[in-house]
CSV table of N, CA and C in Angstrom, one decimal:
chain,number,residue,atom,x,y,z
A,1,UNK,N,13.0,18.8,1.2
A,1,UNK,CA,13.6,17.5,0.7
A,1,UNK,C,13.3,17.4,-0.8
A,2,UNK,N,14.1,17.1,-1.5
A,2,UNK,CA,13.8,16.9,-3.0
A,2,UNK,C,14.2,15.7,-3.1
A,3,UNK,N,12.6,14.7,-4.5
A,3,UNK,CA,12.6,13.3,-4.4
A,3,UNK,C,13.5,13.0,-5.7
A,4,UNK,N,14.6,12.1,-5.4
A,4,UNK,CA,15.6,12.3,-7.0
A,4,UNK,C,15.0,11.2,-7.5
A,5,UNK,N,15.0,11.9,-9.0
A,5,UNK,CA,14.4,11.3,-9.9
A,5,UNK,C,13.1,10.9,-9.8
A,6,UNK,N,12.7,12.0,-9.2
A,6,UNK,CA,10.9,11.6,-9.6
A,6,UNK,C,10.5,13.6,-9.5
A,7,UNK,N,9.0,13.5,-9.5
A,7,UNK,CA,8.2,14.3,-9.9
A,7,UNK,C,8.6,15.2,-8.7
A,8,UNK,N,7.7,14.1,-7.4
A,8,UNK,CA,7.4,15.1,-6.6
A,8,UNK,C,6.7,13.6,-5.1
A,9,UNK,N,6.4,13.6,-4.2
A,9,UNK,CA,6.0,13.5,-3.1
A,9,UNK,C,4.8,12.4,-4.1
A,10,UNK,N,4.2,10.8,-3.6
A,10,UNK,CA,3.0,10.5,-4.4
A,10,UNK,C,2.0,9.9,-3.3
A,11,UNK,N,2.6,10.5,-1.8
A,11,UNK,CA,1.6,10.3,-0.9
A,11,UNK,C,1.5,11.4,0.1
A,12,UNK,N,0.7,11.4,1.3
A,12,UNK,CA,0.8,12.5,2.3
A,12,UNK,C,2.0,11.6,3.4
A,13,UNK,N,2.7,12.9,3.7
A,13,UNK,CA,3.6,12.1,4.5
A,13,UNK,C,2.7,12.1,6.0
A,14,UNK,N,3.8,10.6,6.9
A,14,UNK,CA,3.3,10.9,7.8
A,14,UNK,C,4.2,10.7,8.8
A,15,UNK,N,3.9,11.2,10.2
A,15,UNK,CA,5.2,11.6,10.8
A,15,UNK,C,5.0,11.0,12.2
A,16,UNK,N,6.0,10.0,12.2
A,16,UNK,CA,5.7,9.2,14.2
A,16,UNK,C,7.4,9.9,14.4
A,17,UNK,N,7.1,10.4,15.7
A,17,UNK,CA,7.9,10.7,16.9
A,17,UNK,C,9.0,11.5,15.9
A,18,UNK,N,10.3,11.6,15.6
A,18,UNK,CA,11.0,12.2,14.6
A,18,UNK,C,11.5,11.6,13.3
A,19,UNK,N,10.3,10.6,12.8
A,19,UNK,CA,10.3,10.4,12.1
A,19,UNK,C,9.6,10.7,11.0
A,20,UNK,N,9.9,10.8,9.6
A,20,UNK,CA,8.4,11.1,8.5
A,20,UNK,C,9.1,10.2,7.6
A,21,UNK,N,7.7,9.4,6.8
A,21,UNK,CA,7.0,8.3,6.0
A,21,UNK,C,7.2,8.5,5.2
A,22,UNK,N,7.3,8.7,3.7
A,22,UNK,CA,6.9,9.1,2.8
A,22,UNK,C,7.1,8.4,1.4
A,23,UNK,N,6.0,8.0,0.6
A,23,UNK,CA,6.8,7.2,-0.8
A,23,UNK,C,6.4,8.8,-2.1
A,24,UNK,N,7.0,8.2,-3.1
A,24,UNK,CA,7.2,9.1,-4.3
A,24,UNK,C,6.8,8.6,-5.6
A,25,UNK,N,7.0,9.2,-6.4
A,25,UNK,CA,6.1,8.7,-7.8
A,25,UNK,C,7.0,8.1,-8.3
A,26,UNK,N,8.5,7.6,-8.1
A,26,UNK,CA,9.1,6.9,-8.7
A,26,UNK,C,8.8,5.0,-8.2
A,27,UNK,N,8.2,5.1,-7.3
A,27,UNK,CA,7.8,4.1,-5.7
A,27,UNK,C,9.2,4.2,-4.7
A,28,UNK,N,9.6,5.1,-4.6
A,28,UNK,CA,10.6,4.8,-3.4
A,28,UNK,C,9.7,5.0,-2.0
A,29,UNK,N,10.1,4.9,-1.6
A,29,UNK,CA,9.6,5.3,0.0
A,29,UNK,C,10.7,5.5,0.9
A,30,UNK,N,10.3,6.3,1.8
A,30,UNK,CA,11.5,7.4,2.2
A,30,UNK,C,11.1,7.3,4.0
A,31,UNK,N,11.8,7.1,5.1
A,31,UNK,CA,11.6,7.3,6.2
A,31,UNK,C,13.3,8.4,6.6
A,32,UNK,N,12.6,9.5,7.0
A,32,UNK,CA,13.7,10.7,7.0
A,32,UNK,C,13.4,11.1,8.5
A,33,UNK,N,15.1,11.9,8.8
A,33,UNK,CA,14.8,12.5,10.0
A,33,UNK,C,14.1,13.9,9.9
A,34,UNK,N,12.9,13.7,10.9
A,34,UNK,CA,12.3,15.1,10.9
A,34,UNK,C,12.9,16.6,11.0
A,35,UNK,N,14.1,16.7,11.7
A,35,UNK,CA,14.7,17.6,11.9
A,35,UNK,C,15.6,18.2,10.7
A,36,UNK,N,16.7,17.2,10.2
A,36,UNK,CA,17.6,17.6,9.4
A,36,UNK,C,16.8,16.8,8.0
A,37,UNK,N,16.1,16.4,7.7
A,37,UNK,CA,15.4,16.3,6.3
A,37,UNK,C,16.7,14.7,6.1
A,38,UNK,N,17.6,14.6,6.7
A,38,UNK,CA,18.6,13.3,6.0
A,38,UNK,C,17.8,12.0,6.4
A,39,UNK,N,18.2,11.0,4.9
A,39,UNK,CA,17.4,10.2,4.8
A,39,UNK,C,17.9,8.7,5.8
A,40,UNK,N,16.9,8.2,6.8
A,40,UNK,CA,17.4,7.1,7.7
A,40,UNK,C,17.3,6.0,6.6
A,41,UNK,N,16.5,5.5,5.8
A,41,UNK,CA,16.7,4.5,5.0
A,41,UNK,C,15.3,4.4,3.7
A,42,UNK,N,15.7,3.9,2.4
A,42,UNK,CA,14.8,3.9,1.3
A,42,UNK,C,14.5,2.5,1.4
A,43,UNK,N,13.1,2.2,0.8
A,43,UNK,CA,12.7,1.2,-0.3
A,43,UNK,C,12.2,1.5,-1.7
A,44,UNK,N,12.5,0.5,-2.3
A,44,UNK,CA,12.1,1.0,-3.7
A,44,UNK,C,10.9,-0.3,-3.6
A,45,UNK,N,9.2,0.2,-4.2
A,45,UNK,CA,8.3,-0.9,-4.8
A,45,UNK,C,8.2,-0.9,-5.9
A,46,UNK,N,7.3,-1.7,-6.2
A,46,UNK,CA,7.2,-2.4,-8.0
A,46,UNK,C,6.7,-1.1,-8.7
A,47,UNK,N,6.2,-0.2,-8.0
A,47,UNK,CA,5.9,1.0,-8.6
A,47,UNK,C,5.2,2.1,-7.7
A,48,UNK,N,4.7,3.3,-8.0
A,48,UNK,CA,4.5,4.7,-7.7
A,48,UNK,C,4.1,3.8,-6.5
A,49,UNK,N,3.9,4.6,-4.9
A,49,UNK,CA,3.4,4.6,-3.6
A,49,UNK,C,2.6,5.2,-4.1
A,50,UNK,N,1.1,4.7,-3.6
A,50,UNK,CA,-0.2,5.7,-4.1
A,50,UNK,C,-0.8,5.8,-2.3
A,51,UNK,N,-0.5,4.8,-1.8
A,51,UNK,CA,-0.8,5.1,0.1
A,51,UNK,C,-0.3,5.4,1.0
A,52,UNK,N,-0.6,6.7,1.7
A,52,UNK,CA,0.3,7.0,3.0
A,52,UNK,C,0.5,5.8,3.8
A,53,UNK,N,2.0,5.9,3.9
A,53,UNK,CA,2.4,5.0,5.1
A,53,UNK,C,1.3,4.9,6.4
A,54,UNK,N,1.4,3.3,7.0
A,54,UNK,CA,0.6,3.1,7.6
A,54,UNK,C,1.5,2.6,9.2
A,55,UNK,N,2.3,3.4,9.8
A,55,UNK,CA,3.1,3.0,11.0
A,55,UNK,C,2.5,2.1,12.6
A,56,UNK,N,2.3,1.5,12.7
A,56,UNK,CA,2.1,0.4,13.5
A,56,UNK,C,3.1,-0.6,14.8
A,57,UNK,N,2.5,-0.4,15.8
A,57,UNK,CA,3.2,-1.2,16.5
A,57,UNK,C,3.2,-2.2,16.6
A,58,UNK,N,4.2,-3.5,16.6
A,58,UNK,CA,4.3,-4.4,16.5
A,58,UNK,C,4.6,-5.5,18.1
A,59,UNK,N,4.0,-6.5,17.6
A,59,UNK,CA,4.8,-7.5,18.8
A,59,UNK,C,6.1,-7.8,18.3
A,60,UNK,N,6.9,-7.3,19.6
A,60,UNK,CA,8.1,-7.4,20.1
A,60,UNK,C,8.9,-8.8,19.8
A,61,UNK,N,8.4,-9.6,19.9
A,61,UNK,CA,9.2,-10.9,20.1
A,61,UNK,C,9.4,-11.7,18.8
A,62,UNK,N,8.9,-11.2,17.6
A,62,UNK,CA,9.1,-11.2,16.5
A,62,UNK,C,10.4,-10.5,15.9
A,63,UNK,N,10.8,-9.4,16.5
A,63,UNK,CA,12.2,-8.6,16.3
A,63,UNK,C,11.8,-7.1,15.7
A,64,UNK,N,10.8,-6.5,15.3
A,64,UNK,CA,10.3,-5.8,14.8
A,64,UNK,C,9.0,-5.0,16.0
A,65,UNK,N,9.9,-3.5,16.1
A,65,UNK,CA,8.9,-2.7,17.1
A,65,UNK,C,7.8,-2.3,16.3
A,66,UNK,N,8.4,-1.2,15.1
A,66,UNK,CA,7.4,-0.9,14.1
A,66,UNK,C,7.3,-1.5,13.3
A,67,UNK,N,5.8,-1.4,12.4
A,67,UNK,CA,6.1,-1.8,10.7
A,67,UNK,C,5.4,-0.8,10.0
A,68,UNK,N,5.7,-0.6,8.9
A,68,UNK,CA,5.3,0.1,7.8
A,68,UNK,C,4.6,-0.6,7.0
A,69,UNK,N,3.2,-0.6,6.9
A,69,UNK,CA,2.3,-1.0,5.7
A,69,UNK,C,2.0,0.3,5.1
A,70,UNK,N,2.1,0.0,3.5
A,70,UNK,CA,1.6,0.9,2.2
A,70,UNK,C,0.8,-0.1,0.4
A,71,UNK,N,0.2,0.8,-0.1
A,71,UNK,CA,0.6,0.1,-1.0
A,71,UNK,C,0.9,0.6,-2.3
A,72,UNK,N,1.7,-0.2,-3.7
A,72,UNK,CA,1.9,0.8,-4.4
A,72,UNK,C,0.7,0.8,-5.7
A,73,UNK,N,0.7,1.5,-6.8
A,73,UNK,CA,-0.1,1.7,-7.5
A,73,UNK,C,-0.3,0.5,-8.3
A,74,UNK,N,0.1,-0.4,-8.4
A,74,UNK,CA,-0.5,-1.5,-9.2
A,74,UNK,C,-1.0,-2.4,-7.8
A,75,UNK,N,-0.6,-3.8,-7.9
A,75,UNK,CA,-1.8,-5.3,-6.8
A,75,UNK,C,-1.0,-5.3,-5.6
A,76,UNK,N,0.2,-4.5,-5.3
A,76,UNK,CA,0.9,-5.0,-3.6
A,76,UNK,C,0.4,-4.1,-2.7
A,77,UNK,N,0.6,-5.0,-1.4
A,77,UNK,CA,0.8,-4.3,-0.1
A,77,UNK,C,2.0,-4.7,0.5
A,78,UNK,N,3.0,-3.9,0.9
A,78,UNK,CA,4.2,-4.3,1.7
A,78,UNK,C,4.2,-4.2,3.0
A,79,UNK,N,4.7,-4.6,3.7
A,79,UNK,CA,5.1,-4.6,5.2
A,79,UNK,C,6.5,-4.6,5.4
A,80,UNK,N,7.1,-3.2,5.9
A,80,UNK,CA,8.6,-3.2,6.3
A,80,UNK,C,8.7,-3.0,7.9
A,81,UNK,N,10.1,-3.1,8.0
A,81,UNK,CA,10.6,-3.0,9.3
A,81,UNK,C,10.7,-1.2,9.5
A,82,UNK,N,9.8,-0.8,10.1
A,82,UNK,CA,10.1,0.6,9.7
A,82,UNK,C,10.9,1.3,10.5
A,83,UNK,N,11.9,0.3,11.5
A,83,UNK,CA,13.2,1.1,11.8
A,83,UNK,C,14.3,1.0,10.8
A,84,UNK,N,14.2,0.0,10.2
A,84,UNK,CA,15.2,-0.5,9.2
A,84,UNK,C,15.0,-0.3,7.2
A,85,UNK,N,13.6,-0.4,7.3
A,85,UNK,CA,13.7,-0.4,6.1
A,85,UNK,C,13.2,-2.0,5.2
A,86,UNK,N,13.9,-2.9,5.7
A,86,UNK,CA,13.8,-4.3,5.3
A,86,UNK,C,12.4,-5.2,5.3
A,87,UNK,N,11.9,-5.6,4.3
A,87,UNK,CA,11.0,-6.1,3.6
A,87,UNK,C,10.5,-7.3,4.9
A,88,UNK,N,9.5,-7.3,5.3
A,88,UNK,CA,9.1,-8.8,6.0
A,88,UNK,C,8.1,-9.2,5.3
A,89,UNK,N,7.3,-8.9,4.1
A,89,UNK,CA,6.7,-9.3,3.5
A,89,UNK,C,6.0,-8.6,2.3
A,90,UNK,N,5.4,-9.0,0.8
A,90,UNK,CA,5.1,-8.5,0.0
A,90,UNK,C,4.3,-9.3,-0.4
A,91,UNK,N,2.8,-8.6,-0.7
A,91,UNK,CA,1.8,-9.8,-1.2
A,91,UNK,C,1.0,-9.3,-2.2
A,92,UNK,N,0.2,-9.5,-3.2
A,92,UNK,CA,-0.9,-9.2,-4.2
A,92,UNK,C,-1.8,-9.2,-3.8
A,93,UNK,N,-2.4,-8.2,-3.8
A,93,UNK,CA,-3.7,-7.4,-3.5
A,93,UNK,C,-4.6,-7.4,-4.6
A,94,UNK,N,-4.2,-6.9,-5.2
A,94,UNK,CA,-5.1,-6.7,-6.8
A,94,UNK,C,-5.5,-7.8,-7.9
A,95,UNK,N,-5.9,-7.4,-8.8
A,95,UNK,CA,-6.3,-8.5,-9.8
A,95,UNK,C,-5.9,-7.7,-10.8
A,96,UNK,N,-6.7,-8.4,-12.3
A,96,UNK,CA,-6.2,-7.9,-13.4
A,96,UNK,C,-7.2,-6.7,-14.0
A,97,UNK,N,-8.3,-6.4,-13.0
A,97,UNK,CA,-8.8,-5.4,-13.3
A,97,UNK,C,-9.4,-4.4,-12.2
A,98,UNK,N,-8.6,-4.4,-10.8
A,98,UNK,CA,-8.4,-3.9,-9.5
A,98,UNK,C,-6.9,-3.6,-9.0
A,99,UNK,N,-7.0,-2.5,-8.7
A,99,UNK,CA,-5.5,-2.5,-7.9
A,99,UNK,C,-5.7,-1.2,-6.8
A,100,UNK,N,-4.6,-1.3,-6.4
A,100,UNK,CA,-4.9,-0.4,-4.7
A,100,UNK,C,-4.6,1.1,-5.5
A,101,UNK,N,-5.5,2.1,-4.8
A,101,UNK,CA,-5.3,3.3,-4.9
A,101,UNK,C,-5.7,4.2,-3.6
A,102,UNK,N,-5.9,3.5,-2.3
A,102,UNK,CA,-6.1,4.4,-1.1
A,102,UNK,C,-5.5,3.4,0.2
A,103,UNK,N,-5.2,4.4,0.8
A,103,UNK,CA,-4.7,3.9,1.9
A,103,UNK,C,-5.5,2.9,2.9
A,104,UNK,N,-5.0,1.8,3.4
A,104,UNK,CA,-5.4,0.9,3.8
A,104,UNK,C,-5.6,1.2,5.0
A,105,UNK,N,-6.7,0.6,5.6
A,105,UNK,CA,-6.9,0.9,7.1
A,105,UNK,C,-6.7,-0.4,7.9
A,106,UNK,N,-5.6,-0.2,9.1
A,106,UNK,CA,-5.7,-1.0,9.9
A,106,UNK,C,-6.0,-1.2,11.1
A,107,UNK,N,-7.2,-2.6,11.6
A,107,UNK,CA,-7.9,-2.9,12.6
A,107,UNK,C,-7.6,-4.0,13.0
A,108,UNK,N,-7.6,-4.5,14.4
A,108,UNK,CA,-7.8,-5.7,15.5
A,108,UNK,C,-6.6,-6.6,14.5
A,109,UNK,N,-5.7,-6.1,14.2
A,109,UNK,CA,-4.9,-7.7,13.4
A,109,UNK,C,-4.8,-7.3,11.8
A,110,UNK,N,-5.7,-6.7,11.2
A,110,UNK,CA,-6.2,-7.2,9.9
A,110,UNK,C,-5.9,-5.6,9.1
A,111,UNK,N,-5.6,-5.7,8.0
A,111,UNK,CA,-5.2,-4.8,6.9
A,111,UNK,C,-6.3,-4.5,5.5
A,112,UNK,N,-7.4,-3.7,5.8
A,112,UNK,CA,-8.8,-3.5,4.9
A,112,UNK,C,-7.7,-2.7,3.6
A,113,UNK,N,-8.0,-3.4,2.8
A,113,UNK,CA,-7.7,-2.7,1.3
A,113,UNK,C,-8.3,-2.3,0.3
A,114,UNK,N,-8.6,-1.1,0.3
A,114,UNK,CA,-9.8,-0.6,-0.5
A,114,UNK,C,-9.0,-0.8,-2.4
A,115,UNK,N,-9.9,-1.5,-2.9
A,115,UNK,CA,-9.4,-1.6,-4.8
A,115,UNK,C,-10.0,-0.7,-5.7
A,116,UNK,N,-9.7,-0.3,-6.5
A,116,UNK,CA,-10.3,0.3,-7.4
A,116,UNK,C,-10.2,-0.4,-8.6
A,117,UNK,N,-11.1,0.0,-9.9
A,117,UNK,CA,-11.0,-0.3,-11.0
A,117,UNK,C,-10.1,0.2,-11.9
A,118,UNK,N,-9.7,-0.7,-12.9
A,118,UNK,CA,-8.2,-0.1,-13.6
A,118,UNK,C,-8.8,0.1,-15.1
A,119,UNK,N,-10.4,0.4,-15.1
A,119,UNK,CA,-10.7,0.6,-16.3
A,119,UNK,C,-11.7,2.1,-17.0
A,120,UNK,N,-11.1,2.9,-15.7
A,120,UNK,CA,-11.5,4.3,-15.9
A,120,UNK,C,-11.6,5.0,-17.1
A,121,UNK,N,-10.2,5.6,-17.3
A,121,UNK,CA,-9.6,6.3,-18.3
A,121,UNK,C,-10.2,5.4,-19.8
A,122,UNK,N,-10.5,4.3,-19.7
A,122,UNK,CA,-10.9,3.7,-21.0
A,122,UNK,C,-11.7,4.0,-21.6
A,123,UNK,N,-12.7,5.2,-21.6
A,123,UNK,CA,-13.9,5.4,-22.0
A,123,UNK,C,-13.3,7.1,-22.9
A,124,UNK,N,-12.3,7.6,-23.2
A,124,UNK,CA,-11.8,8.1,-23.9
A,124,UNK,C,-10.9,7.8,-25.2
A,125,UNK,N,-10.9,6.0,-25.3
A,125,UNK,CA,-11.1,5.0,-26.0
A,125,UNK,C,-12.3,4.6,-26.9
A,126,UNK,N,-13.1,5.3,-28.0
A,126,UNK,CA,-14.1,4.7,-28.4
A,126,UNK,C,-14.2,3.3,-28.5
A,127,UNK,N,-12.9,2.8,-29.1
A,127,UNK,CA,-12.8,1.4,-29.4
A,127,UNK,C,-12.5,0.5,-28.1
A,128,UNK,N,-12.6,1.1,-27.0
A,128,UNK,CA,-12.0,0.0,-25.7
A,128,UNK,C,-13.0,0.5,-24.6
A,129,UNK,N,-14.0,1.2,-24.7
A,129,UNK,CA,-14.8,1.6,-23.8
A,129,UNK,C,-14.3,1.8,-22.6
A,130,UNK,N,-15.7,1.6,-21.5
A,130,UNK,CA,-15.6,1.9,-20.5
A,130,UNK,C,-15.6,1.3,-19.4
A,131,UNK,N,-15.1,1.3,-18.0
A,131,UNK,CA,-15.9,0.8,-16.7
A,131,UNK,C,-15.9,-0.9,-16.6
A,132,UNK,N,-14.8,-1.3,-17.4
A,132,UNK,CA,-14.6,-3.5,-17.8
A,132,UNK,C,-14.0,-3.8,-16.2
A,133,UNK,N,-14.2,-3.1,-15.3
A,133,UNK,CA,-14.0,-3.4,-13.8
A,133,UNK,C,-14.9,-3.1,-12.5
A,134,UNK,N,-14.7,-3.1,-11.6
A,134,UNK,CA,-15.2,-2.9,-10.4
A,134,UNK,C,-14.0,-2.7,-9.4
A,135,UNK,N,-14.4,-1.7,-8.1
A,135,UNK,CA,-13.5,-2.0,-7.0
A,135,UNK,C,-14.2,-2.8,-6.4
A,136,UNK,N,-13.2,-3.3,-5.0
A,136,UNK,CA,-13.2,-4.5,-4.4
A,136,UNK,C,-12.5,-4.1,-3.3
A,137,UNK,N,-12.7,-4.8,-1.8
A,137,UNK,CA,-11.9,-4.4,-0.5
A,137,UNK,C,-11.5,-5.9,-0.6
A,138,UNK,N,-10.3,-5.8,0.1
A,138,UNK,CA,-9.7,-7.1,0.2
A,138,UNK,C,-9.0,-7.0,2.0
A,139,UNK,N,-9.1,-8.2,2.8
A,139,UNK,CA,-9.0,-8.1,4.1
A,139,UNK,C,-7.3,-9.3,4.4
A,140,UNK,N,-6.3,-8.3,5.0
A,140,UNK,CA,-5.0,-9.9,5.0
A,140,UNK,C,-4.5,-9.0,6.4
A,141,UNK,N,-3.9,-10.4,6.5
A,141,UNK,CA,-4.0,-10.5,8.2
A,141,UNK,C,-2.4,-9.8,8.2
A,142,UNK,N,-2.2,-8.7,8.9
A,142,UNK,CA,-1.4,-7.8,9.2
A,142,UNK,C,0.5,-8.3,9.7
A,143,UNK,N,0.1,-9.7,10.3
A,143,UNK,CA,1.4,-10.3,10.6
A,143,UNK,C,1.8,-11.3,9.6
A,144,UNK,N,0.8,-12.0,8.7
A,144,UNK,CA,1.9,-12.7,8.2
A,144,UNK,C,1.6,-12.7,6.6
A,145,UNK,N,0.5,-11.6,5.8
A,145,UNK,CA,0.3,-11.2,4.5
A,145,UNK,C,-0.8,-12.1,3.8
A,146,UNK,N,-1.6,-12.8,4.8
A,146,UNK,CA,-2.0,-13.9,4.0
A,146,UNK,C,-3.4,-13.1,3.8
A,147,UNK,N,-3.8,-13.2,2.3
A,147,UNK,CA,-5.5,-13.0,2.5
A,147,UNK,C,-6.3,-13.7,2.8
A,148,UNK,N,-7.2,-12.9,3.7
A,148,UNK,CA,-8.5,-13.8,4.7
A,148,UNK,C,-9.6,-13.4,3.5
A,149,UNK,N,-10.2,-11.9,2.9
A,149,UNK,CA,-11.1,-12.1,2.4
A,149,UNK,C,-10.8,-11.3,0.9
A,150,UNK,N,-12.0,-11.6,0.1
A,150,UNK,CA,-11.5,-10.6,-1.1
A,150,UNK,C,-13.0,-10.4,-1.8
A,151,UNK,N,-13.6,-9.1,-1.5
A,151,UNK,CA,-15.3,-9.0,-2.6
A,151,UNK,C,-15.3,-7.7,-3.0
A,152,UNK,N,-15.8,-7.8,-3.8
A,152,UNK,CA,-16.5,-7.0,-5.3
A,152,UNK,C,-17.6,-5.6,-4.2
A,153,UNK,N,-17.1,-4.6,-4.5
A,153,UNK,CA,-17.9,-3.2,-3.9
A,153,UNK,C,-19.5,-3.2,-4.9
A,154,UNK,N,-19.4,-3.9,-6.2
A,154,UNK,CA,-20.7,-3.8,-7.0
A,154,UNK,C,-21.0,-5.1,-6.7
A,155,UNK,N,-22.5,-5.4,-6.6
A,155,UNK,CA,-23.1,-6.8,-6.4
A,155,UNK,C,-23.4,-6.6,-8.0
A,156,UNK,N,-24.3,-6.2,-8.2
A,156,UNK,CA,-24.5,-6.5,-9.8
A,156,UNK,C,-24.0,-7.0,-11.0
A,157,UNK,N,-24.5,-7.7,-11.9
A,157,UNK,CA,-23.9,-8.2,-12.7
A,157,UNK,C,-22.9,-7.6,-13.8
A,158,UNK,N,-21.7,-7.3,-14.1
A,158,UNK,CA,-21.5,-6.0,-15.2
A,158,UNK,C,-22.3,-6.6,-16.8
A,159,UNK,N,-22.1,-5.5,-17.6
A,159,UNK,CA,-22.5,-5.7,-19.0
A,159,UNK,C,-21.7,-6.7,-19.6
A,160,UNK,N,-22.4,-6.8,-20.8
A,160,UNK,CA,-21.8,-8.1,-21.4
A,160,UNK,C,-20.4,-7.9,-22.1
A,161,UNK,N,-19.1,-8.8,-22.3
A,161,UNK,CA,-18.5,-8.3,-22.8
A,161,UNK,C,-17.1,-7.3,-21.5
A,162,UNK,N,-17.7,-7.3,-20.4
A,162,UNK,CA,-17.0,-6.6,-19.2
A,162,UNK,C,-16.4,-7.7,-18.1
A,163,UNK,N,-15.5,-7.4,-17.9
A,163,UNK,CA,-15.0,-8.4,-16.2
A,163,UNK,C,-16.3,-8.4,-15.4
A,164,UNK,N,-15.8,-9.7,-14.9
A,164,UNK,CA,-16.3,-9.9,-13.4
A,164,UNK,C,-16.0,-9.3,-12.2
């Protein structure tokens, strides 16, 4: 399968029954048939997919068997209809100096979001230094996007002059 207009693949795919997951470095996300590579339906997010699809069964009586939770490289986590495609919700995860870079793990209801810092690369910056973040796990409840919790992976205080 070749991703148009992008690089290449920007997560591991993953593959329920004859189906495979997949987002790309442009942020599309791709649910294809296993067999013939043709594509059942796209989304496009706010940017690059940086998390393997997360395929889940759903309560029924809502209208939705599966969902698709991911998130993309900057503050969202989405939740699609992953037979359809169609968005049931989109929420911010991140802050202004955290954003999602690993796949979320989901338990009992709840959607664990591991954050990273967005201030890595800055220390090849003399003038803008280094490390002005922390990651953070952030916890939202799987059915309806709301966050339950949000803390800091460093207890410590940072240096002066750096985020909280």
């Amino acid at each position: 399968f070749g991703f148009p207009n992008a690089t290449s693949a920007a997560t591991q795919p993953v593959i329920v029954g004859d189906w495979v997951f997949v987002g790309s470095t442009v942020g599309r996300v791709y649910a294809l048939d296993l067999r013939s590579g043709c594509i059942r339906w796209t989304f496009d997010a706010e940017q690059t997919v940086r998390s393997a699809p997360i395929i889940a069964r759903e309560n029924q009586q809502k209208g939705v068997d599966y969902a698709a939770y991911f998130t993309d490289r900057g503050r969202y986590l989405y939740k699609l209809n992953a037979a359809t495609g169609k968005l049931v919700w989109k929420t911010e995860v991140g802050t202004a100096t955290s954003r999602s870079g690993a796949t979320p793990k989901l338990y009992k209801g709840r959607l664990y979001v591991p954050l990273t810092s967005g201030g890595g690369a800055g220390g090849a910056d003399p003038l803008n230094g280094c490390c002005k973040g922390r990651g953070a796990v952030t916890a939202v409840d799987a059915e309806s996007g709301k966050t339950l919790w949000y803390t800091s992976t460093v207890r410590e205080r940072l240096l002066p002059g750096t985020s909280s």
